[in-house]
């Protein structure tokens, strides 16, 4: 059928529709004709069959148009029909585009069911009391106390060793790479073969980055990114499989070296927190894996989630302290950004570990540079303020810089969120993730080459770093290309150049282009499947536009060269710190870190003002980068405070029911059935109910899935009527710590299904309970303050009627944007 005939049939339908519809048959006939016309019209363009909603919209459109324009000619009807279909198509496209925005219910408005909680609450039962009575003594308590301090000391030592080795490898290999590139750039500038230099630059970036991404993707995907979002989630009480494994450590360290050498806009300071956490967890478990299924156990005193949590927090603090030479800042970072539970004793140990890590990093790097007694290299990044001061009249300028940093940080987070959603939806195969990293590295090389080739910015100023690889390009005499000190250097070298190179090194045009290009390269690199941090890219970006801001101040208030150098250093430093706050949204720890890095306490006030302003402005538009990644992953993170405006929500409104329970003496088959069909990780244990065996009796305790699996694995049961003589000890339970036994691995014969398990010696008596009228804010504070995993809801007869877990509380999220507070009710999805 031709398009013209289709339109004529459409006119006939509308002519029929002008008369009042009196019965359903006539309406169905009209719908059929409209659908037929729509199908034939769309088929002409090789499109899909129209949906029912599209036909209804087209029908309604044509009916209203026919009633309002009874004398409309054929051309008008044809135009209106096409307009209606285009309008429908536009709305469909608009809905699909909204899936990438904050309105999408699939990512930031959800919780993923696969994330489970850690067992921070120490299990106390008859078995543990019996062994404690036999073994607890002053001597063993002293050894246990001393063991914690030895472990946190070792965490600081190993983290410092890692930081020093990482820094030496990256700096030396980067110097070789950029020296070679500088040689080819200078050579080809004279011989007219610049395409060769560009090809070498791009190829080097591509090959090295592909190797680094493949190491992460195929060995341990949890090593991608900086790792701080997942470390924060772990310390909040979330079990993250693969996060603290040996594979993650190898992929994290090897991947970040290769990613930096690949020219990506990333840093190694963020991954230091993750690597330090892995070191803390490994030393706390006291277990050395020899091969895939064999392990060497050195000690098992600290194999529980409560102890390992403290060691991971110490490792994260040591990693940050070693990276920035800021032990106090690293400790506060662990408090403000990572850990969710804190105590005075824990503070002392973590600060001690961070101080040890910072000191030994200084010693090792100073020894490498040939002056071990001077201790002149306290961290991987040093900002070196050198007697900077500020005038009170500069405070308004600092406030403006805080606003700019907040807006840039918010834009960075929003764009990064769009890219993250796009990657999760479409880059689902491993080779696609590796290929994307290679594409970004190639584009980074192309962008860097084009900036040096197209921007004519020559200077005779000597760079701050005397070992920097510089390129003359087309510059004459003793001049060199100013951007080479930033583009032909490691990330830390680029930051030092922006902070300390003298006045006249960079022209405003070059800084503007570099800031814009680097912003988009950093956004693109953030979230790739490589081991990468965001600390240094944030500092570089902030230092670039901060130095540009300083040039504006010098234009208004000129002075001598020494004054100009101080102004540029000061504003570059303020811009770097405020930009990091605008992305990460940290204030206290970052202020202390910058003050420790610079040694300038006089700049503490303006730095703090800038960080607070940038955080407020950024929070007005979007969440922070760490929180955004946590939300996109669907992790049920519990905030510091309960969500507001939820006082009327009670425990009975959010609890999971009905409750799956066990009696103190239960059949093996009954336990196996529930472990296979239910996904719960904790079960109330009750006394038998004489009135109704299918209903729970009085609550006696709580038993975990992991405990039941160990009991079944060791066949701690006996035939009905026989005495159960179990020889299980606490070490039998700690042996399976972090091995994650599965119910499918348990072999039970048909005869053993009728055997009886006595749960009383292993259950946790008197678990934490609440009544159904308990309010949500009180539930939240109780749950989070005690680090619980399960909270049992009981009635007046002390019978369990419901269970509350982390996801039940995390479903209520308070979001503050553009000055408005909104309470979201998230959905739990199985992914």
Short mmCIF file of N, CA and C in Angstrom, two decimals, residues 145-212:
data_model
loop_
_atom_site.label_atom_id
_atom_site.label_comp_id
_atom_site.label_asym_id
_atom_site.label_seq_id
_atom_site.Cartn_x
_atom_site.Cartn_y
_atom_site.Cartn_z
N UNK A 145 46.61 -7.54 73.84
CA UNK A 145 46.76 -6.08 73.77
C UNK A 145 48.04 -5.70 73.03
N UNK A 146 49.12 -6.39 73.35
CA UNK A 146 50.39 -6.12 72.68
C UNK A 146 50.33 -6.50 71.21
N UNK A 147 49.60 -7.56 70.90
CA UNK A 147 49.49 -7.99 69.51
C UNK A 147 48.84 -6.93 68.63
N UNK A 148 47.84 -6.24 69.15
CA UNK A 148 47.19 -5.18 68.36
C UNK A 148 48.18 -4.07 68.02
N UNK A 149 49.00 -3.68 69.00
CA UNK A 149 49.97 -2.62 68.74
C UNK A 149 51.05 -3.07 67.77
N UNK A 150 51.46 -4.30 67.87
CA UNK A 150 52.46 -4.81 66.93
C UNK A 150 51.90 -4.81 65.52
N UNK A 151 50.64 -5.17 65.37
CA UNK A 151 50.03 -5.23 64.04
C UNK A 151 49.90 -3.82 63.45
N UNK A 152 49.43 -2.84 64.24
CA UNK A 152 49.28 -1.50 63.69
C UNK A 152 50.65 -0.89 63.37
N UNK A 153 51.67 -1.25 64.16
CA UNK A 153 53.04 -0.80 63.82
C UNK A 153 53.49 -1.42 62.49
N UNK A 154 53.20 -2.70 62.32
CA UNK A 154 53.57 -3.37 61.07
C UNK A 154 52.80 -2.79 59.89
N UNK A 155 51.54 -2.41 60.11
CA UNK A 155 50.77 -1.79 59.03
C UNK A 155 51.45 -0.52 58.57
N UNK A 156 51.91 0.32 59.50
CA UNK A 156 52.61 1.54 59.13
C UNK A 156 53.89 1.27 58.38
N UNK A 157 54.65 0.24 58.81
CA UNK A 157 55.92 -0.09 58.15
C UNK A 157 55.67 -0.55 56.72
N UNK A 158 54.76 -1.50 56.53
CA UNK A 158 54.53 -2.05 55.19
C UNK A 158 53.88 -1.01 54.26
N UNK A 159 53.03 -0.16 54.81
CA UNK A 159 52.43 0.89 53.98
C UNK A 159 53.49 1.88 53.52
N UNK A 160 54.41 2.24 54.40
CA UNK A 160 55.50 3.13 54.02
C UNK A 160 56.39 2.50 52.97
N UNK A 161 56.68 1.21 53.13
CA UNK A 161 57.50 0.52 52.13
C UNK A 161 56.82 0.51 50.77
N UNK A 162 55.51 0.26 50.77
CA UNK A 162 54.76 0.28 49.52
C UNK A 162 54.78 1.67 48.89
N UNK A 163 54.56 2.70 49.70
CA UNK A 163 54.54 4.07 49.17
C UNK A 163 55.89 4.44 48.56
N UNK A 164 56.97 4.08 49.23
CA UNK A 164 58.30 4.43 48.72
C UNK A 164 58.60 3.70 47.41
N UNK A 165 58.31 2.40 47.38
CA UNK A 165 58.56 1.63 46.16
C UNK A 165 57.72 2.15 45.01
N UNK A 166 56.46 2.42 45.29
CA UNK A 166 55.56 2.93 44.25
C UNK A 166 56.05 4.26 43.70
N UNK A 167 56.48 5.14 44.60
CA UNK A 167 56.94 6.47 44.17
C UNK A 167 58.21 6.37 43.34
N UNK A 168 59.14 5.56 43.77
CA UNK A 168 60.42 5.44 43.05
C UNK A 168 60.20 4.86 41.66
N UNK A 169 59.37 3.82 41.56
CA UNK A 169 59.12 3.21 40.26
C UNK A 169 58.45 4.20 39.31
N UNK A 170 57.40 4.85 39.78
CA UNK A 170 56.65 5.76 38.91
C UNK A 170 57.52 6.93 38.46
N UNK A 171 58.25 7.55 39.39
CA UNK A 171 59.04 8.72 39.04
C UNK A 171 60.14 8.37 38.05
N UNK A 172 60.83 7.26 38.26
CA UNK A 172 61.95 6.92 37.39
C UNK A 172 61.48 6.48 36.01
N UNK A 173 60.45 5.64 35.96
CA UNK A 173 59.98 5.19 34.65
C UNK A 173 59.33 6.34 33.88
N UNK A 174 58.57 7.19 34.60
CA UNK A 174 57.99 8.37 33.94
C UNK A 174 59.08 9.28 33.38
N UNK A 175 60.17 9.45 34.13
CA UNK A 175 61.26 10.30 33.65
C UNK A 175 61.87 9.74 32.37
N UNK A 176 62.05 8.43 32.31
CA UNK A 176 62.58 7.80 31.09
C UNK A 176 61.61 8.01 29.93
N UNK A 177 60.33 7.77 30.18
CA UNK A 177 59.34 7.91 29.12
C UNK A 177 59.31 9.33 28.57
N UNK A 178 59.25 10.32 29.45
CA UNK A 178 59.10 11.70 28.98
C UNK A 178 60.41 12.26 28.44
N UNK A 179 61.53 11.73 28.87
CA UNK A 179 62.80 12.13 28.26
C UNK A 179 62.86 11.67 26.81
N UNK A 180 62.41 10.45 26.57
CA UNK A 180 62.37 9.94 25.19
C UNK A 180 61.41 10.78 24.35
N UNK A 181 60.23 11.07 24.88
CA UNK A 181 59.27 11.89 24.14
C UNK A 181 59.83 13.29 23.87
N UNK A 182 60.52 13.87 24.86
CA UNK A 182 61.11 15.19 24.67
C UNK A 182 62.15 15.17 23.56
N UNK A 183 62.94 14.11 23.52
CA UNK A 183 63.95 13.99 22.46
C UNK A 183 63.29 13.94 21.08
N UNK A 184 62.26 13.14 20.93
CA UNK A 184 61.60 13.04 19.62
C UNK A 184 60.86 14.31 19.26
N UNK A 185 60.28 14.99 20.23
CA UNK A 185 59.59 16.25 19.93
C UNK A 185 60.57 17.30 19.42
N UNK A 186 61.71 17.41 20.08
CA UNK A 186 62.71 18.39 19.63
C UNK A 186 63.30 18.02 18.28
N UNK A 187 63.55 16.74 18.10
CA UNK A 187 64.13 16.28 16.84
C UNK A 187 63.17 16.48 15.68
N UNK A 188 61.90 16.08 15.89
CA UNK A 188 60.94 16.17 14.80
C UNK A 188 60.51 17.61 14.53
N UNK A 189 60.64 18.49 15.53
CA UNK A 189 60.35 19.91 15.28
C UNK A 189 61.34 20.49 14.27
N UNK A 190 62.57 20.00 14.26
CA UNK A 190 63.57 20.48 13.31
C UNK A 190 63.48 19.76 11.97
N UNK A 191 63.14 18.48 12.00
CA UNK A 191 63.15 17.67 10.77
C UNK A 191 61.77 17.55 10.12
N UNK A 192 60.74 18.11 10.75
CA UNK A 192 59.40 18.08 10.15
C UNK A 192 58.74 16.73 10.18
N UNK A 193 58.95 15.96 11.23
CA UNK A 193 58.32 14.62 11.35
C UNK A 193 57.52 14.52 12.63
N UNK A 194 56.73 15.54 12.91
CA UNK A 194 56.00 15.58 14.18
C UNK A 194 55.00 14.43 14.31
N UNK A 195 54.56 13.90 13.19
CA UNK A 195 53.61 12.78 13.26
C UNK A 195 54.25 11.56 13.93
N UNK A 196 55.58 11.42 13.79
CA UNK A 196 56.26 10.30 14.43
C UNK A 196 56.26 10.45 15.95
N UNK A 197 56.54 11.66 16.43
CA UNK A 197 56.50 11.91 17.87
C UNK A 197 55.11 11.68 18.42
N UNK A 198 54.10 12.15 17.67
CA UNK A 198 52.72 11.95 18.12
C UNK A 198 52.37 10.47 18.17
N UNK A 199 52.80 9.73 17.15
CA UNK A 199 52.50 8.30 17.09
C UNK A 199 53.17 7.55 18.24
N UNK A 200 54.40 7.91 18.57
CA UNK A 200 55.10 7.28 19.69
C UNK A 200 54.37 7.57 21.00
N UNK A 201 53.96 8.81 21.17
CA UNK A 201 53.25 9.21 22.40
C UNK A 201 51.94 8.42 22.54
N UNK A 202 51.17 8.39 21.49
CA UNK A 202 49.85 7.74 21.54
C UNK A 202 50.00 6.23 21.72
N UNK A 203 50.94 5.62 20.97
CA UNK A 203 51.12 4.17 21.05
C UNK A 203 51.58 3.75 22.43
N UNK A 204 52.50 4.51 23.02
CA UNK A 204 52.97 4.19 24.37
C UNK A 204 51.83 4.23 25.37
N UNK A 205 51.04 5.30 25.32
CA UNK A 205 49.89 5.41 26.22
C UNK A 205 48.92 4.24 26.03
N UNK A 206 48.66 3.90 24.77
CA UNK A 206 47.68 2.86 24.48
C UNK A 206 48.12 1.50 25.02
N UNK A 207 49.34 1.09 24.71
CA UNK A 207 49.80 -0.25 25.08
C UNK A 207 49.89 -0.39 26.60
N UNK A 208 50.48 0.59 27.26
CA UNK A 208 50.67 0.49 28.71
C UNK A 208 49.32 0.51 29.43
N UNK A 209 48.41 1.35 28.99
CA UNK A 209 47.11 1.42 29.65
C UNK A 209 46.30 0.15 29.43
N UNK A 210 46.38 -0.43 28.25
CA UNK A 210 45.68 -1.70 28.01
C UNK A 210 46.17 -2.78 28.97
N UNK A 211 47.47 -2.82 29.21
CA UNK A 211 48.01 -3.80 30.16
C UNK A 211 47.50 -3.54 31.57
N UNK A 212 47.51 -2.27 31.98
CA UNK A 212 47.04 -1.94 33.32
C UNK A 212 45.56 -2.21 33.51
#
